């Protein structure tokens, strides 16, 4: 996926690639938006940044990955909630958050074990070396 667009704070957009990369590195759950059979969908999924790639976790039999295999355009988003603004009125209450959007289409992963290792190390640093090797089916 390409074209990273970070968004910070409500109603304030900043186009800062470094901030976008930090968010994509720190967050492990993202949402993928795309059109499926004529309707927009937004599906949460585990994700990890690996260089300039955003890796997505899922079953090859899932609606998500079957649809992505067709080459549809997607928008992936991660969000970090920094805090709630609790004002004296509901109208003035809000939240402070940072989010990053990545636009693109699926690209096949050539080395699935390397991608799985990158995801595992992103979520649980050092854990890969304590796990058994993945099977061919996995």
PDB file of C-alpha atoms in Angstrom:
ATOM      1  CA  UNK A   1       0.000   0.000   0.000  1.00  0.00           C
ATOM      2  CA  UNK A   2       1.179   3.510  -0.673  1.00  0.00           C
ATOM      3  CA  UNK A   3       0.242   7.170  -0.193  1.00  0.00           C
ATOM      4  CA  UNK A   4       0.309   7.559   3.581  1.00  0.00           C
ATOM      5  CA  UNK A   5      -1.882  10.377   4.918  1.00  0.00           C
ATOM      6  CA  UNK A   6      -1.722  11.068   8.667  1.00  0.00           C
ATOM      7  CA  UNK A   7      -4.484  12.916  10.462  1.00  0.00           C
ATOM      8  CA  UNK A   8      -3.961  14.445  13.882  1.00  0.00           C
ATOM      9  CA  UNK A   9      -6.522  15.827  16.293  1.00  0.00           C
ATOM     10  CA  UNK A  10     -10.150  16.388  15.376  1.00  0.00           C
ATOM     11  CA  UNK A  11     -10.622  18.591  12.356  1.00  0.00           C
ATOM     12  CA  UNK A  12      -6.874  19.253  11.963  1.00  0.00           C
ATOM     13  CA  UNK A  13      -4.989  17.407   9.227  1.00  0.00           C
ATOM     14  CA  UNK A  14      -1.222  17.355   8.984  1.00  0.00           C
ATOM     15  CA  UNK A  15       0.642  15.686   6.178  1.00  0.00           C
ATOM     16  CA  UNK A  16       3.669  14.406   8.052  1.00  0.00           C
ATOM     17  CA  UNK A  17       5.118  11.134   6.752  1.00  0.00           C
ATOM     18  CA  UNK A  18       7.302  10.620   9.857  1.00  0.00           C
ATOM     19  CA  UNK A  19       4.240  10.834  12.146  1.00  0.00           C
ATOM     20  CA  UNK A  20       2.348   8.486   9.856  1.00  0.00           C
ATOM     21  CA  UNK A  21       5.181   5.943   9.995  1.00  0.00           C
ATOM     22  CA  UNK A  22       5.294   6.199  13.826  1.00  0.00           C
ATOM     23  CA  UNK A  23       1.566   5.484  14.055  1.00  0.00           C
ATOM     24  CA  UNK A  24       1.712   2.570  11.612  1.00  0.00           C
ATOM     25  CA  UNK A  25       4.637   1.159  13.589  1.00  0.00           C
ATOM     26  CA  UNK A  26       2.994   1.495  17.008  1.00  0.00           C
ATOM     27  CA  UNK A  27      -0.551   0.303  16.276  1.00  0.00           C
ATOM     28  CA  UNK A  28      -1.490  -3.354  15.823  1.00  0.00           C
ATOM     29  CA  UNK A  29      -5.159  -3.083  14.832  1.00  0.00           C
ATOM     30  CA  UNK A  30      -6.300  -1.297  11.728  1.00  0.00           C
ATOM     31  CA  UNK A  31      -9.447  -1.039   9.682  1.00  0.00           C
ATOM     32  CA  UNK A  32      -9.698  -1.694   5.970  1.00  0.00           C
ATOM     33  CA  UNK A  33     -12.318   0.096   3.947  1.00  0.00           C
ATOM     34  CA  UNK A  34     -13.266  -1.063   0.462  1.00  0.00           C
ATOM     35  CA  UNK A  35     -16.278  -1.710  -1.724  1.00  0.00           C
ATOM     36  CA  UNK A  36     -17.556  -5.294  -1.744  1.00  0.00           C
ATOM     37  CA  UNK A  37     -20.387  -6.278  -4.094  1.00  0.00           C
ATOM     38  CA  UNK A  38     -21.385  -2.636  -4.489  1.00  0.00           C
ATOM     39  CA  UNK A  39     -21.457  -1.753  -0.786  1.00  0.00           C
ATOM     40  CA  UNK A  40     -18.782  -0.074   1.330  1.00  0.00           C
ATOM     41  CA  UNK A  41     -17.365  -2.194   4.164  1.00  0.00           C
ATOM     42  CA  UNK A  42     -14.878  -1.466   6.908  1.00  0.00           C
ATOM     43  CA  UNK A  43     -13.248  -4.496   8.532  1.00  0.00           C
ATOM     44  CA  UNK A  44     -10.929  -4.478  11.552  1.00  0.00           C
ATOM     45  CA  UNK A  45      -7.785  -6.560  11.162  1.00  0.00           C
ATOM     46  CA  UNK A  46      -4.390  -7.040  12.740  1.00  0.00           C
ATOM     47  CA  UNK A  47      -1.640  -5.182  10.912  1.00  0.00           C
ATOM     48  CA  UNK A  48       2.052  -4.429  11.111  1.00  0.00           C
ATOM     49  CA  UNK A  49       4.369  -2.085   9.253  1.00  0.00           C
ATOM     50  CA  UNK A  50       7.316  -3.723   7.503  1.00  0.00           C
ATOM     51  CA  UNK A  51       9.387  -1.018   5.842  1.00  0.00           C
ATOM     52  CA  UNK A  52       7.116   0.655   3.293  1.00  0.00           C
ATOM     53  CA  UNK A  53       4.621  -2.226   3.397  1.00  0.00           C
ATOM     54  CA  UNK A  54       1.570  -2.558   5.604  1.00  0.00           C
ATOM     55  CA  UNK A  55       1.112  -6.248   6.375  1.00  0.00           C
ATOM     56  CA  UNK A  56      -2.411  -7.501   7.068  1.00  0.00           C
ATOM     57  CA  UNK A  57      -3.273 -10.626   9.015  1.00  0.00           C
ATOM     58  CA  UNK A  58      -6.112 -12.860   7.909  1.00  0.00           C
ATOM     59  CA  UNK A  59      -7.261 -16.135   6.463  1.00  0.00           C
ATOM     60  CA  UNK A  60      -6.934 -16.551   2.702  1.00  0.00           C
ATOM     61  CA  UNK A  61     -10.505 -17.882   2.814  1.00  0.00           C
ATOM     62  CA  UNK A  62     -11.922 -14.742   4.445  1.00  0.00           C
ATOM     63  CA  UNK A  63     -14.113 -12.258   2.563  1.00  0.00           C
ATOM     64  CA  UNK A  64     -11.492  -9.611   3.288  1.00  0.00           C
ATOM     65  CA  UNK A  65      -8.523 -11.367   1.702  1.00  0.00           C
ATOM     66  CA  UNK A  66     -10.557 -12.921  -1.130  1.00  0.00           C
ATOM     67  CA  UNK A  67     -11.777  -9.439  -2.073  1.00  0.00           C
ATOM     68  CA  UNK A  68      -8.293  -7.949  -1.788  1.00  0.00           C
ATOM     69  CA  UNK A  69      -6.964 -10.692  -4.068  1.00  0.00           C
ATOM     70  CA  UNK A  70      -9.190  -9.233  -6.796  1.00  0.00           C
ATOM     71  CA  UNK A  71      -7.051  -6.059  -6.691  1.00  0.00           C
ATOM     72  CA  UNK A  72      -9.658  -3.654  -5.287  1.00  0.00           C
ATOM     73  CA  UNK A  73      -8.520  -0.279  -3.998  1.00  0.00           C
ATOM     74  CA  UNK A  74      -8.535  -0.023  -0.205  1.00  0.00           C
ATOM     75  CA  UNK A  75      -8.060   2.536   2.531  1.00  0.00           C
ATOM     76  CA  UNK A  76      -6.336   1.234   5.671  1.00  0.00           C
ATOM     77  CA  UNK A  77      -6.586   3.300   8.847  1.00  0.00           C
ATOM     78  CA  UNK A  78      -5.002   3.056  12.297  1.00  0.00           C
ATOM     79  CA  UNK A  79      -6.030   5.311  15.164  1.00  0.00           C
ATOM     80  CA  UNK A  80      -4.446   6.154  18.508  1.00  0.00           C
ATOM     81  CA  UNK A  81      -6.734   7.790  21.072  1.00  0.00           C
ATOM     82  CA  UNK A  82      -4.653  10.271  23.081  1.00  0.00           C
ATOM     83  CA  UNK A  83      -7.384  11.474  25.435  1.00  0.00           C
ATOM     84  CA  UNK A  84     -10.920  12.631  25.976  1.00  0.00           C
ATOM     85  CA  UNK A  85     -11.915  16.292  26.275  1.00  0.00           C
ATOM     86  CA  UNK A  86     -14.619  16.418  28.949  1.00  0.00           C
ATOM     87  CA  UNK A  87     -16.163  19.874  28.808  1.00  0.00           C
ATOM     88  CA  UNK A  88     -19.039  21.365  30.763  1.00  0.00           C
ATOM     89  CA  UNK A  89     -21.297  20.813  27.744  1.00  0.00           C
ATOM     90  CA  UNK A  90     -21.717  17.845  25.457  1.00  0.00           C
ATOM     91  CA  UNK A  91     -21.265  20.119  22.452  1.00  0.00           C
ATOM     92  CA  UNK A  92     -17.777  21.171  23.592  1.00  0.00           C
ATOM     93  CA  UNK A  93     -16.700  17.631  24.557  1.00  0.00           C
ATOM     94  CA  UNK A  94     -14.420  15.864  22.123  1.00  0.00           C
ATOM     95  CA  UNK A  95     -11.384  13.641  21.859  1.00  0.00           C
ATOM     96  CA  UNK A  96      -7.784  14.013  20.819  1.00  0.00           C
ATOM     97  CA  UNK A  97      -6.512  11.327  18.501  1.00  0.00           C
ATOM     98  CA  UNK A  98      -3.970  10.636  15.817  1.00  0.00           C
ATOM     99  CA  UNK A  99      -4.624   8.458  12.808  1.00  0.00           C
ATOM    100  CA  UNK A 100      -2.904   7.423   9.629  1.00  0.00           C
ATOM    101  CA  UNK A 101      -4.546   6.463   6.342  1.00  0.00           C
ATOM    102  CA  UNK A 102      -2.854   4.365   3.700  1.00  0.00           C
ATOM    103  CA  UNK A 103      -4.350   4.046   0.225  1.00  0.00           C
ATOM    104  CA  UNK A 104      -3.500   1.307  -2.223  1.00  0.00           C
ATOM    105  CA  UNK A 105      -4.191  -2.182  -3.476  1.00  0.00           C
ATOM    106  CA  UNK A 106      -3.029  -5.607  -2.368  1.00  0.00           C
ATOM    107  CA  UNK A 107       0.381  -6.817  -3.399  1.00  0.00           C
ATOM    108  CA  UNK A 108       1.166 -10.513  -2.909  1.00  0.00           C
ATOM    109  CA  UNK A 109       3.709 -11.412  -0.231  1.00  0.00           C
ATOM    110  CA  UNK A 110       6.532 -13.396  -1.824  1.00  0.00           C
ATOM    111  CA  UNK A 111       7.977 -14.757   1.428  1.00  0.00           C
ATOM    112  CA  UNK A 112       5.060 -15.546   3.725  1.00  0.00           C
ATOM    113  CA  UNK A 113       7.272 -16.801   6.558  1.00  0.00           C
ATOM    114  CA  UNK A 114       9.287 -13.559   6.524  1.00  0.00           C
ATOM    115  CA  UNK A 115       6.029 -11.565   6.575  1.00  0.00           C
ATOM    116  CA  UNK A 116       4.695 -13.651   9.467  1.00  0.00           C
ATOM    117  CA  UNK A 117       7.960 -13.122  11.319  1.00  0.00           C
ATOM    118  CA  UNK A 118       7.773  -9.350  10.714  1.00  0.00           C
ATOM    119  CA  UNK A 119       4.209  -9.262  12.065  1.00  0.00           C
ATOM    120  CA  UNK A 120       5.081 -11.379  15.100  1.00  0.00           C
ATOM    121  CA  UNK A 121       8.118  -9.259  15.919  1.00  0.00           C
ATOM    122  CA  UNK A 122       6.067  -6.088  15.526  1.00  0.00           C
ATOM    123  CA  UNK A 123       3.403  -7.304  17.962  1.00  0.00           C
ATOM    124  CA  UNK A 124       5.655  -9.203  20.391  1.00  0.00           C
ATOM    125  CA  UNK A 125       9.354  -8.302  20.001  1.00  0.00           C
ATOM    126  CA  UNK A 126      11.639 -11.292  20.591  1.00  0.00           C
ATOM    127  CA  UNK A 127       8.805 -13.830  20.588  1.00  0.00           C
ATOM    128  CA  UNK A 128       9.543 -15.343  17.160  1.00  0.00           C
ATOM    129  CA  UNK A 129      12.672 -17.100  18.392  1.00  0.00           C
ATOM    130  CA  UNK A 130      10.688 -18.828  21.175  1.00  0.00           C
ATOM    131  CA  UNK A 131       8.013 -20.249  18.854  1.00  0.00           C
ATOM    132  CA  UNK A 132       8.009 -23.457  16.850  1.00  0.00           C
ATOM    133  CA  UNK A 133       8.506 -23.034  13.117  1.00  0.00           C
ATOM    134  CA  UNK A 134       5.297 -22.506  11.109  1.00  0.00           C
ATOM    135  CA  UNK A 135       3.952 -25.491   9.195  1.00  0.00           C
ATOM    136  CA  UNK A 136       3.431 -25.450   5.429  1.00  0.00           C
ATOM    137  CA  UNK A 137      -0.351 -25.114   5.921  1.00  0.00           C
ATOM    138  CA  UNK A 138       0.121 -22.171   8.261  1.00  0.00           C
TER     139      UNK A 138
END
